[in-house]
Short mmCIF file of C-alpha atoms in Angstrom, two decimals:
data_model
loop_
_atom_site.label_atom_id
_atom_site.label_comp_id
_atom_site.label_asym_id
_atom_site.label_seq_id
_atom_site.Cartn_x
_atom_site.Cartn_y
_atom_site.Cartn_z
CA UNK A 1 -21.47 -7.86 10.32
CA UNK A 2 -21.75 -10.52 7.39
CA UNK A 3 -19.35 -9.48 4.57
CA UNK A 4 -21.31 -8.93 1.30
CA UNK A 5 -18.94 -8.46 -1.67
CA UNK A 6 -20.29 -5.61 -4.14
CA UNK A 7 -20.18 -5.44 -7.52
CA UNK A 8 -18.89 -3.87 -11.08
CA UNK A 9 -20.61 -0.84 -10.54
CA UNK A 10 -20.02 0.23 -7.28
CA UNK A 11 -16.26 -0.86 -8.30
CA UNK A 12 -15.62 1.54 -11.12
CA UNK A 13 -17.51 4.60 -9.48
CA UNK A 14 -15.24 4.03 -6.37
CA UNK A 15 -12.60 3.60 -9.24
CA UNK A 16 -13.37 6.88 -10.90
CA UNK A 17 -13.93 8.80 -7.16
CA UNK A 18 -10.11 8.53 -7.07
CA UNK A 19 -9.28 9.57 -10.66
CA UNK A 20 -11.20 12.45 -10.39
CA UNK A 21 -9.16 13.08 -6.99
CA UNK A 22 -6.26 13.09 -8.87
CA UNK A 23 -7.25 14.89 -12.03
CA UNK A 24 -8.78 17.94 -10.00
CA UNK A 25 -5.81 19.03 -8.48
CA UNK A 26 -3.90 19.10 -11.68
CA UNK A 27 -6.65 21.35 -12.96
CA UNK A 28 -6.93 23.97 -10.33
CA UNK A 29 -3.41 24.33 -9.27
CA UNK A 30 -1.72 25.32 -12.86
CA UNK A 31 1.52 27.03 -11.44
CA UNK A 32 2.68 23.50 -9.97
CA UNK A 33 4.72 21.08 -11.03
CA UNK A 34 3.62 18.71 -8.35
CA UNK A 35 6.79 17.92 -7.20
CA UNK A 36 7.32 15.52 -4.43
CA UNK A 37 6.31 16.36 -0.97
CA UNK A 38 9.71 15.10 0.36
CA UNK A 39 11.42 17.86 -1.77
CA UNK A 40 9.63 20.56 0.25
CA UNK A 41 10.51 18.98 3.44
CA UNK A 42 14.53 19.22 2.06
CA UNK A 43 13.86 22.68 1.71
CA UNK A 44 12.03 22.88 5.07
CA UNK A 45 15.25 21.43 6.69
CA UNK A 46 17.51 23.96 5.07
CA UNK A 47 15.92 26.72 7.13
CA UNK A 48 15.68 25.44 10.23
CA UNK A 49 19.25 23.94 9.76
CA UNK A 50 21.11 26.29 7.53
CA UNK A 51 24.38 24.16 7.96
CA UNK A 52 23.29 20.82 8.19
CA UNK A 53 25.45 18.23 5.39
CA UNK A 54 23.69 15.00 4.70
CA UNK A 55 26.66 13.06 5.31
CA UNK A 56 25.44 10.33 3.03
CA UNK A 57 24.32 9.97 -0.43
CA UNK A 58 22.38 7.17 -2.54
CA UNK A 59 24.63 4.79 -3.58
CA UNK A 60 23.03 4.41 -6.83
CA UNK A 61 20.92 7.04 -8.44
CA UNK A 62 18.77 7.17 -11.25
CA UNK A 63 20.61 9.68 -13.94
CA UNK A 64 17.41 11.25 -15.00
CA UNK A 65 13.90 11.60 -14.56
CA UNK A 66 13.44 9.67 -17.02
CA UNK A 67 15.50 6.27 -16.09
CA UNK A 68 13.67 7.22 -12.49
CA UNK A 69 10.12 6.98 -14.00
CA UNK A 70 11.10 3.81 -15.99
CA UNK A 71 12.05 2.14 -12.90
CA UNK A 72 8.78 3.23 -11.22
CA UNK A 73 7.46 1.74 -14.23
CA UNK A 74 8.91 -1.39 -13.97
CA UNK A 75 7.58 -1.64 -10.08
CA UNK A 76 4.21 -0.84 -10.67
CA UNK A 77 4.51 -3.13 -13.64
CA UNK A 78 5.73 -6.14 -11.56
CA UNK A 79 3.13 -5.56 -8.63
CA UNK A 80 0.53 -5.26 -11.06
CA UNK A 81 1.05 -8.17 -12.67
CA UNK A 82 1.13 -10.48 -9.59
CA UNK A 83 -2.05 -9.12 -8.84
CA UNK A 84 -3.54 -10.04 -12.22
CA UNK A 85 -1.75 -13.83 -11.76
CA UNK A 86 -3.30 -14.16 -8.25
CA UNK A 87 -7.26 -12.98 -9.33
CA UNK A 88 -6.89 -14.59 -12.73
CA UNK A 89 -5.75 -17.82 -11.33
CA UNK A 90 -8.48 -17.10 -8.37
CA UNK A 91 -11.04 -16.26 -10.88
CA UNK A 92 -10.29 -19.73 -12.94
CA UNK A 93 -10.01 -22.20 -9.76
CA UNK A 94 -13.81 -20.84 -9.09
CA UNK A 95 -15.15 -21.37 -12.35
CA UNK A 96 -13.12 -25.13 -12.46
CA UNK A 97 -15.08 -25.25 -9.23
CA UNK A 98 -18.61 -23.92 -10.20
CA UNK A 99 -18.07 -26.64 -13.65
CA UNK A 100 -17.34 -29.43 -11.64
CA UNK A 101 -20.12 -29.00 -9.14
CA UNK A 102 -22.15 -28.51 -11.87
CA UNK A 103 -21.15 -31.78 -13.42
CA UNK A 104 -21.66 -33.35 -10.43
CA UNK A 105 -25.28 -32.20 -9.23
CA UNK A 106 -26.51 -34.86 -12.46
CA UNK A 107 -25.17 -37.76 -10.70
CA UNK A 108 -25.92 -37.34 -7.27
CA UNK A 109 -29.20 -37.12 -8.55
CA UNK A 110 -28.87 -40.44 -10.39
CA UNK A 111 -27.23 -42.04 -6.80
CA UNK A 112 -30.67 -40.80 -5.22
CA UNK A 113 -32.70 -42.27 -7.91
CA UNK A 114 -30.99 -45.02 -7.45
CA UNK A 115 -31.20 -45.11 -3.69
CA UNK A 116 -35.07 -44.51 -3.76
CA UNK A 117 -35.61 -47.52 -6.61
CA UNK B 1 -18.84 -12.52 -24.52
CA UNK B 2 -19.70 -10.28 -21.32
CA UNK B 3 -17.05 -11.90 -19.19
CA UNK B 4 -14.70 -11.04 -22.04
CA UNK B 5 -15.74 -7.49 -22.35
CA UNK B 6 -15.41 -6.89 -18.63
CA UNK B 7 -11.69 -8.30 -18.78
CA UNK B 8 -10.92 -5.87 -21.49
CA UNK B 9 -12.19 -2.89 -19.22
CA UNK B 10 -10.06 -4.07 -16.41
CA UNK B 11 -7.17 -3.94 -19.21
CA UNK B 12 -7.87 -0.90 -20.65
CA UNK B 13 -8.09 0.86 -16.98
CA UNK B 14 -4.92 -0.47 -15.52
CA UNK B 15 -3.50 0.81 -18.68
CA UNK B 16 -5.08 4.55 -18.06
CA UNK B 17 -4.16 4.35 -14.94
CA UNK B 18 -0.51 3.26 -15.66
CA UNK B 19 -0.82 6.56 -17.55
CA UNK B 20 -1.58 8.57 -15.49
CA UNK B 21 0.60 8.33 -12.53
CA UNK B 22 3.41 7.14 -14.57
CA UNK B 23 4.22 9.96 -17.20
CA UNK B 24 5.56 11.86 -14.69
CA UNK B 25 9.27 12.08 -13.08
CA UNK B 26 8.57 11.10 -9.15
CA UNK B 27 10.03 11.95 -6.10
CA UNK B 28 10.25 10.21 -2.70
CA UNK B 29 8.10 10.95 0.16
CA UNK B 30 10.24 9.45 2.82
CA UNK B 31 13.10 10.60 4.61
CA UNK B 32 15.74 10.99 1.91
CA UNK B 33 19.33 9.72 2.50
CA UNK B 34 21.93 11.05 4.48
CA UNK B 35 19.28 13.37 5.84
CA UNK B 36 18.72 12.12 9.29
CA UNK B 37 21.70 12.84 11.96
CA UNK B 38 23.63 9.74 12.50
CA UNK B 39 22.78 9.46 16.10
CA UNK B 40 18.48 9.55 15.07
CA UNK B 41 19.52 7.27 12.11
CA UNK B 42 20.61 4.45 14.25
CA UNK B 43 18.01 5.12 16.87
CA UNK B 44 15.25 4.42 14.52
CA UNK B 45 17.41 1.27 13.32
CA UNK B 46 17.18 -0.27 17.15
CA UNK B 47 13.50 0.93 17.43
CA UNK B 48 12.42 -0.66 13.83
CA UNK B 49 14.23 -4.27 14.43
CA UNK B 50 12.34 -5.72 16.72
CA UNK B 51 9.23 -5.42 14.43
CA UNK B 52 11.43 -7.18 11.75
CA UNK B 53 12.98 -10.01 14.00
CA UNK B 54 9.14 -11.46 15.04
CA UNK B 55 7.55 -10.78 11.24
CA UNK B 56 10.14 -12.73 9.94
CA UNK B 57 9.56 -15.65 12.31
CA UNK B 58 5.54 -15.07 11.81
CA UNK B 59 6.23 -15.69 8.09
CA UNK B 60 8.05 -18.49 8.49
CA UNK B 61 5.70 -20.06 10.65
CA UNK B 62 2.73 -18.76 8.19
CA UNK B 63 4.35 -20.78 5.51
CA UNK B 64 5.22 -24.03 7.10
CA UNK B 65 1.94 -23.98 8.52
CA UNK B 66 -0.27 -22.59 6.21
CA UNK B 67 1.63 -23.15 2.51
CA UNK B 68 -1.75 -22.49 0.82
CA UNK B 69 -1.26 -18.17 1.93
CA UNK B 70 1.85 -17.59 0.47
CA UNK B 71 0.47 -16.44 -3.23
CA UNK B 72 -1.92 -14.20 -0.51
CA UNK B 73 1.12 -12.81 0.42
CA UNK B 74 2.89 -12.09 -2.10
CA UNK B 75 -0.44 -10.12 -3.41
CA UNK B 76 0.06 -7.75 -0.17
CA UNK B 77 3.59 -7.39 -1.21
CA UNK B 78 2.69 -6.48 -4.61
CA UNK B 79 -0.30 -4.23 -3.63
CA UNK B 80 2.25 -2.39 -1.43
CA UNK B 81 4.46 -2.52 -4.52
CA UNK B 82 2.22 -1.19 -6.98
CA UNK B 83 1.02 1.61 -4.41
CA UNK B 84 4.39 3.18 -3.62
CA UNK B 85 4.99 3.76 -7.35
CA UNK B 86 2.08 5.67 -8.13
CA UNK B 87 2.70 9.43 -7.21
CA UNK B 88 -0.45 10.94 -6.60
CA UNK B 89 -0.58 14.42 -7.04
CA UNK B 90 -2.32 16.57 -4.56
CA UNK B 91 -4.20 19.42 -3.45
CA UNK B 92 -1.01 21.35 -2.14
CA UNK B 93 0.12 21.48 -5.40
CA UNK B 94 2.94 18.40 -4.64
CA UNK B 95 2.69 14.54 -5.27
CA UNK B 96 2.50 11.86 -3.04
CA UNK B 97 1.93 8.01 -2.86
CA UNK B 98 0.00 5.96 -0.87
CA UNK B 99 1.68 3.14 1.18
CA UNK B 100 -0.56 0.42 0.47
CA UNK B 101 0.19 -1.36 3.92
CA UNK B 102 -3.52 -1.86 5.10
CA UNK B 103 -4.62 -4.48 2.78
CA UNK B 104 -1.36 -6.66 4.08
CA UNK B 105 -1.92 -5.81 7.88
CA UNK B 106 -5.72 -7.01 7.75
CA UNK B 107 -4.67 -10.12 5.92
CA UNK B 108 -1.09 -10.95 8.03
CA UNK B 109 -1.43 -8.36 11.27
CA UNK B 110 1.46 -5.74 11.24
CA UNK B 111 4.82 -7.54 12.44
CA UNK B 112 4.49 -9.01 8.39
CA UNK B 113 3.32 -5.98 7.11
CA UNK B 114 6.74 -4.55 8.64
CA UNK B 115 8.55 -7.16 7.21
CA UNK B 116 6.65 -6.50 3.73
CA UNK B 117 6.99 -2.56 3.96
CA UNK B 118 10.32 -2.63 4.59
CA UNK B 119 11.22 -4.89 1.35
CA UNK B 120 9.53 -2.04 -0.82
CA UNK B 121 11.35 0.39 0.98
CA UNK B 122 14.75 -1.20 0.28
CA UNK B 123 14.04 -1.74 -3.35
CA UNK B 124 13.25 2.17 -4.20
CA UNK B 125 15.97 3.10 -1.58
CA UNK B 126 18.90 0.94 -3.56
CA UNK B 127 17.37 1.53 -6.81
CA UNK B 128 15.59 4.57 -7.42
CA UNK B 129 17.13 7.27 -4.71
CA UNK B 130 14.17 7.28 -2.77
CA UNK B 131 14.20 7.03 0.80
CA UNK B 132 17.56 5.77 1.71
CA UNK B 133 19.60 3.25 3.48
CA UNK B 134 20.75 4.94 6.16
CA UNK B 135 17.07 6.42 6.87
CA UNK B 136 15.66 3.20 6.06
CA UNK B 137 14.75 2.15 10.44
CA UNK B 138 12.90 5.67 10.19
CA UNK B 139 11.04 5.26 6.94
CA UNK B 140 9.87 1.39 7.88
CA UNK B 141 9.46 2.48 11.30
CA UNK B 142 6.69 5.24 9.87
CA UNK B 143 5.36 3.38 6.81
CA UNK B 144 6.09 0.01 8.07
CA UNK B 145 5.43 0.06 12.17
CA UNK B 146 3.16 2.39 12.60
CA UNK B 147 1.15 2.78 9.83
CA UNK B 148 0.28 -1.37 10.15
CA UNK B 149 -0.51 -0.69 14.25
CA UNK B 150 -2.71 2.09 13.38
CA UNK B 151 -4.61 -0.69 10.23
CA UNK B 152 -4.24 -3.18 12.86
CA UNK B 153 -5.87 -1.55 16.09
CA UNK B 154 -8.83 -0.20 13.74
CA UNK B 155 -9.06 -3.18 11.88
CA UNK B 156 -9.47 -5.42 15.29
CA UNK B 157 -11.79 -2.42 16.94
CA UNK B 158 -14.36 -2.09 14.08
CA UNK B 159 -14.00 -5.15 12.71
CA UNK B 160 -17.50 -6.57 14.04
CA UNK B 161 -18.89 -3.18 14.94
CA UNK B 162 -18.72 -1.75 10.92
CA UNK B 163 -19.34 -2.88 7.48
CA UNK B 164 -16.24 -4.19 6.19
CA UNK B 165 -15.82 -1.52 3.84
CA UNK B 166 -15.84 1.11 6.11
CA UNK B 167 -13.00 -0.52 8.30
CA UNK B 168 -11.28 -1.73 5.57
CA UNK B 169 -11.83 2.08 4.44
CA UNK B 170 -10.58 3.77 7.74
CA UNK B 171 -7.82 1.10 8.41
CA UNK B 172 -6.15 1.48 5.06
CA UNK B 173 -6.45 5.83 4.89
CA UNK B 174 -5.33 6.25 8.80
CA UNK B 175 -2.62 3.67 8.01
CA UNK B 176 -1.03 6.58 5.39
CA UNK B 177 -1.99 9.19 7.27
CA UNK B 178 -0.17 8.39 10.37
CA UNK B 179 2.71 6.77 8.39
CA UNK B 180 3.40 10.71 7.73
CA UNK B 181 2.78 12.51 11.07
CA UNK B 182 5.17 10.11 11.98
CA UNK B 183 7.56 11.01 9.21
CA UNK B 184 7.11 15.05 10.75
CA UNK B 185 7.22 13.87 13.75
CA UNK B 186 10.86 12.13 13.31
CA UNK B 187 11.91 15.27 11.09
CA UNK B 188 11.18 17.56 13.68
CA UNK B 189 12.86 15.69 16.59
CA UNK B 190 15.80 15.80 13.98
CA UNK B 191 15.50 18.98 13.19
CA UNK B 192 14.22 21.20 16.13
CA UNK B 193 13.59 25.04 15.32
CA UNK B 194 15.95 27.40 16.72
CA UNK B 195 12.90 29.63 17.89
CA UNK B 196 10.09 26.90 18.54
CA UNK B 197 11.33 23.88 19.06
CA UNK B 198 10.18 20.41 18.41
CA UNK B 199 6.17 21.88 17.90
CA UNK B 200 7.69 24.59 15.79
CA UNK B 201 9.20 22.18 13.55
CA UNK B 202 6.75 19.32 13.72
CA UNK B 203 3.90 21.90 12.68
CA UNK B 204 5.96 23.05 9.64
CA UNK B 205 7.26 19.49 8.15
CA UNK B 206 3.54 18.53 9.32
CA UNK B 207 1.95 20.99 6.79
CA UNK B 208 4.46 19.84 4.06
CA UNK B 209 3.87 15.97 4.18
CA UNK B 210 0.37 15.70 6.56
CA UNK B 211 -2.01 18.26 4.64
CA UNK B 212 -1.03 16.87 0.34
CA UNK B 213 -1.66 13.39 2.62
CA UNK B 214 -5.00 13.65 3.38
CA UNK B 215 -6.76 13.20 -0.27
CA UNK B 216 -3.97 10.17 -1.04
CA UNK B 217 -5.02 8.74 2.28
CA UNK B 218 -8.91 8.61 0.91
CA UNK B 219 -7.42 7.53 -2.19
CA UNK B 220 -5.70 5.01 -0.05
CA UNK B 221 -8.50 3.74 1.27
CA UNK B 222 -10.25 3.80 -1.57
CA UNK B 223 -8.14 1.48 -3.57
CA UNK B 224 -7.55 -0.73 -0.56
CA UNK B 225 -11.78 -1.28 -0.22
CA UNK B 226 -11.28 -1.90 -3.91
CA UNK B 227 -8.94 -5.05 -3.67
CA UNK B 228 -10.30 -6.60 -0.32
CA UNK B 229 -14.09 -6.60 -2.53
CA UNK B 230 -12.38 -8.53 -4.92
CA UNK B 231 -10.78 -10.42 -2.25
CA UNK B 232 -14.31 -11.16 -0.66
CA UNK B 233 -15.51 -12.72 -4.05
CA UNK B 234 -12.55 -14.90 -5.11
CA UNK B 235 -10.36 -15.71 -2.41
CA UNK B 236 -12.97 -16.26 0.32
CA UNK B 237 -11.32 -19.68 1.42
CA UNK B 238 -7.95 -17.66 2.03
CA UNK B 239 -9.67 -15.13 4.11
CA UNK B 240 -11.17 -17.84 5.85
CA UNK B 241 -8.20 -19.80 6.38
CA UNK B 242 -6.03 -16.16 7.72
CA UNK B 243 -9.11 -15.86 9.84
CA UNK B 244 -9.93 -12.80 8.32
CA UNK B 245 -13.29 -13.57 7.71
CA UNK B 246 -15.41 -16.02 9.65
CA UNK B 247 -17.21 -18.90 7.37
CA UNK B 248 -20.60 -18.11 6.11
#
């Protein structure tokens, strides 16, 4: 099937589908405080193995939450902004593009005229 | 002025969204360190290398041959990136993130996804306690392996069958969803009940990590239909070129 890029609005109402994903959850489940899933698997593994020792340990670890979500921060902050680099420099190359076709189309003409005189 | 106004909502919602998912501590959904016997450890390790040893040679040979992909790939890097920082919160009351390995596997095919994954991995295992090093050939083999075979194999069976969207859609969500039955499943072998066994086990560490998947995996998909659209309308030669997408 042939490929047909959609637009803005189609974009921000698939945008705000998962928003609203995340938002309702936060809203119905107040008791919570949506901690990580990998936290309840830790606890999953202490009853079905009572005496098992993780026999190692990070070798660097964040001292609080809030160094942790600074450094989550900082690598959604550097993903994001190679993102905007690649579709902003995308974005330009087509407009350079679209300009210099545009500049173009005058001449050929001219060429043809030519041609046909 | 309208192209400038639609930059400025692009700004304005990566900022809101940076808000969002950021002013919260996080946790890890992989396998944390030191939690995975020895013995299972280094078993994943062996399984897991392969995968590494050919996406490293495919990259290579991507960039000598095609130099003109590399800022493509770097951008499924940095989707991956951006994805594994943002814990979504879920239904079940706990957070998760999604893995953001679709959007590389379409573009490269899984052995560089693997190699891609596993770089993200390694960053939030050395510097933010999640994951870990020792668990790291079980948490690239789920989010890194598998999850890019699963993109790949829907990816190459819809492909000309489907809209785009809707296999870029079911690629990118199945991709995280199995990327954590995998993670139960390697828990459970781990971790066997005393009573019921592997099913026992992979049914409870299923529940924990499968069921608060399932609305980040439509998120998932979501956000990976999101960036392959914008892919589509400004980096159609690349897509081209990767094969992605045959010429109009």
């Amino acid at each position: 099937m042939q490929p047909k890029p959609f637009g803005w609005g189609v974009s921000l109402l698939l945008l705000g589908i998962v928003i609203v994903m995340a938002i309702v959850p936060l809203l119905l489940i107040r008791d919570s405080e949506f901690g990580g899933a990998d936290a309840a698997a830790e606890e999953a593994i202490a009853e079905v193995a009572p005496d098992y020792e993780p026999w190692f340990t990070p070798l660097f670890e964040p001292p609080g939450g809030e160094t942790e979500s600074l450094l989550f921060a900082v690598q959604a902050a550097i993903g994001a902004g190679l993102i905007g680099y690649f579709f902003g420099l995308k974005h330009g190359q087509r407009q350079a593009r679209a300009s210099t076709s545009a500049q173009r189309a005058p001449t050929g003409q001219a060429v043809a005229e030519r041609v046909t005189e | 002025m309208d192209k400038r106004w639609k930059r400025w909502l692009l700004v304005v919602i990566g900022a809101a969204l940076l808000l969002l998912f950021e002013g919260r501590p996080a946790y890890a959904m992989h396998i944390m360190e030191g939690f995975l016997p020895p013995l299972w450890a280094a078993f994943w390790f062996v399984v897991t290398l392969p995968f590494w040893v050919i996406g490293l040679r495919q990259i290579n040979r991507l960039i000598a041959e095609k130099p003109e992909t590399r800022l493509l790939l770097g951008l499924a890097g940095a989707f991956t990136f951006v994805l594994s920082a943002l814990k979504i919160p879920s239904v079940t009351g706990s957070s998760s993130h999604p893995t953001g390995t679709g959007l590389g596997t379409i573009l490269f095919g899984p052995m560089v996804m693997s190699v891609l994954g596993t770089i993200v991995l390694l960053f939030q295992a050395l510097l933010l306690a999640h994951g870990g090093l020792t668990t790291l050939g079980a948490n690239a083999f789920s989010m890194a392996v598998v999850g890019p075979l699963v993109a790949w194999g829907i990816w190459k069976g819809l492909k000309d069958r489907a809209p785009v969207w809707v296999t870029v859609f079911l690629a990118a969500a199945l991709a995280n969803l199995s990327t954590y039955v995998v993670t139960s499943v390697q828990l459970a072998l781990a971790y066997p009940d005393a009573v019921g066994g592997f099913a026992a086990s992979f049914v409870k560490f299923g529940t924990i990590f499968a069921v608060t998947q399932i609305p980040l995996a439509i998120s998932e998909g979501i956000l990976t239909v999101l960036i392959f659209n914008a892919l589509q309308t400004n980096a159609e030669t690349e897509l081209q070129t990767l094969g992605v997408l045959k010429g109009a």
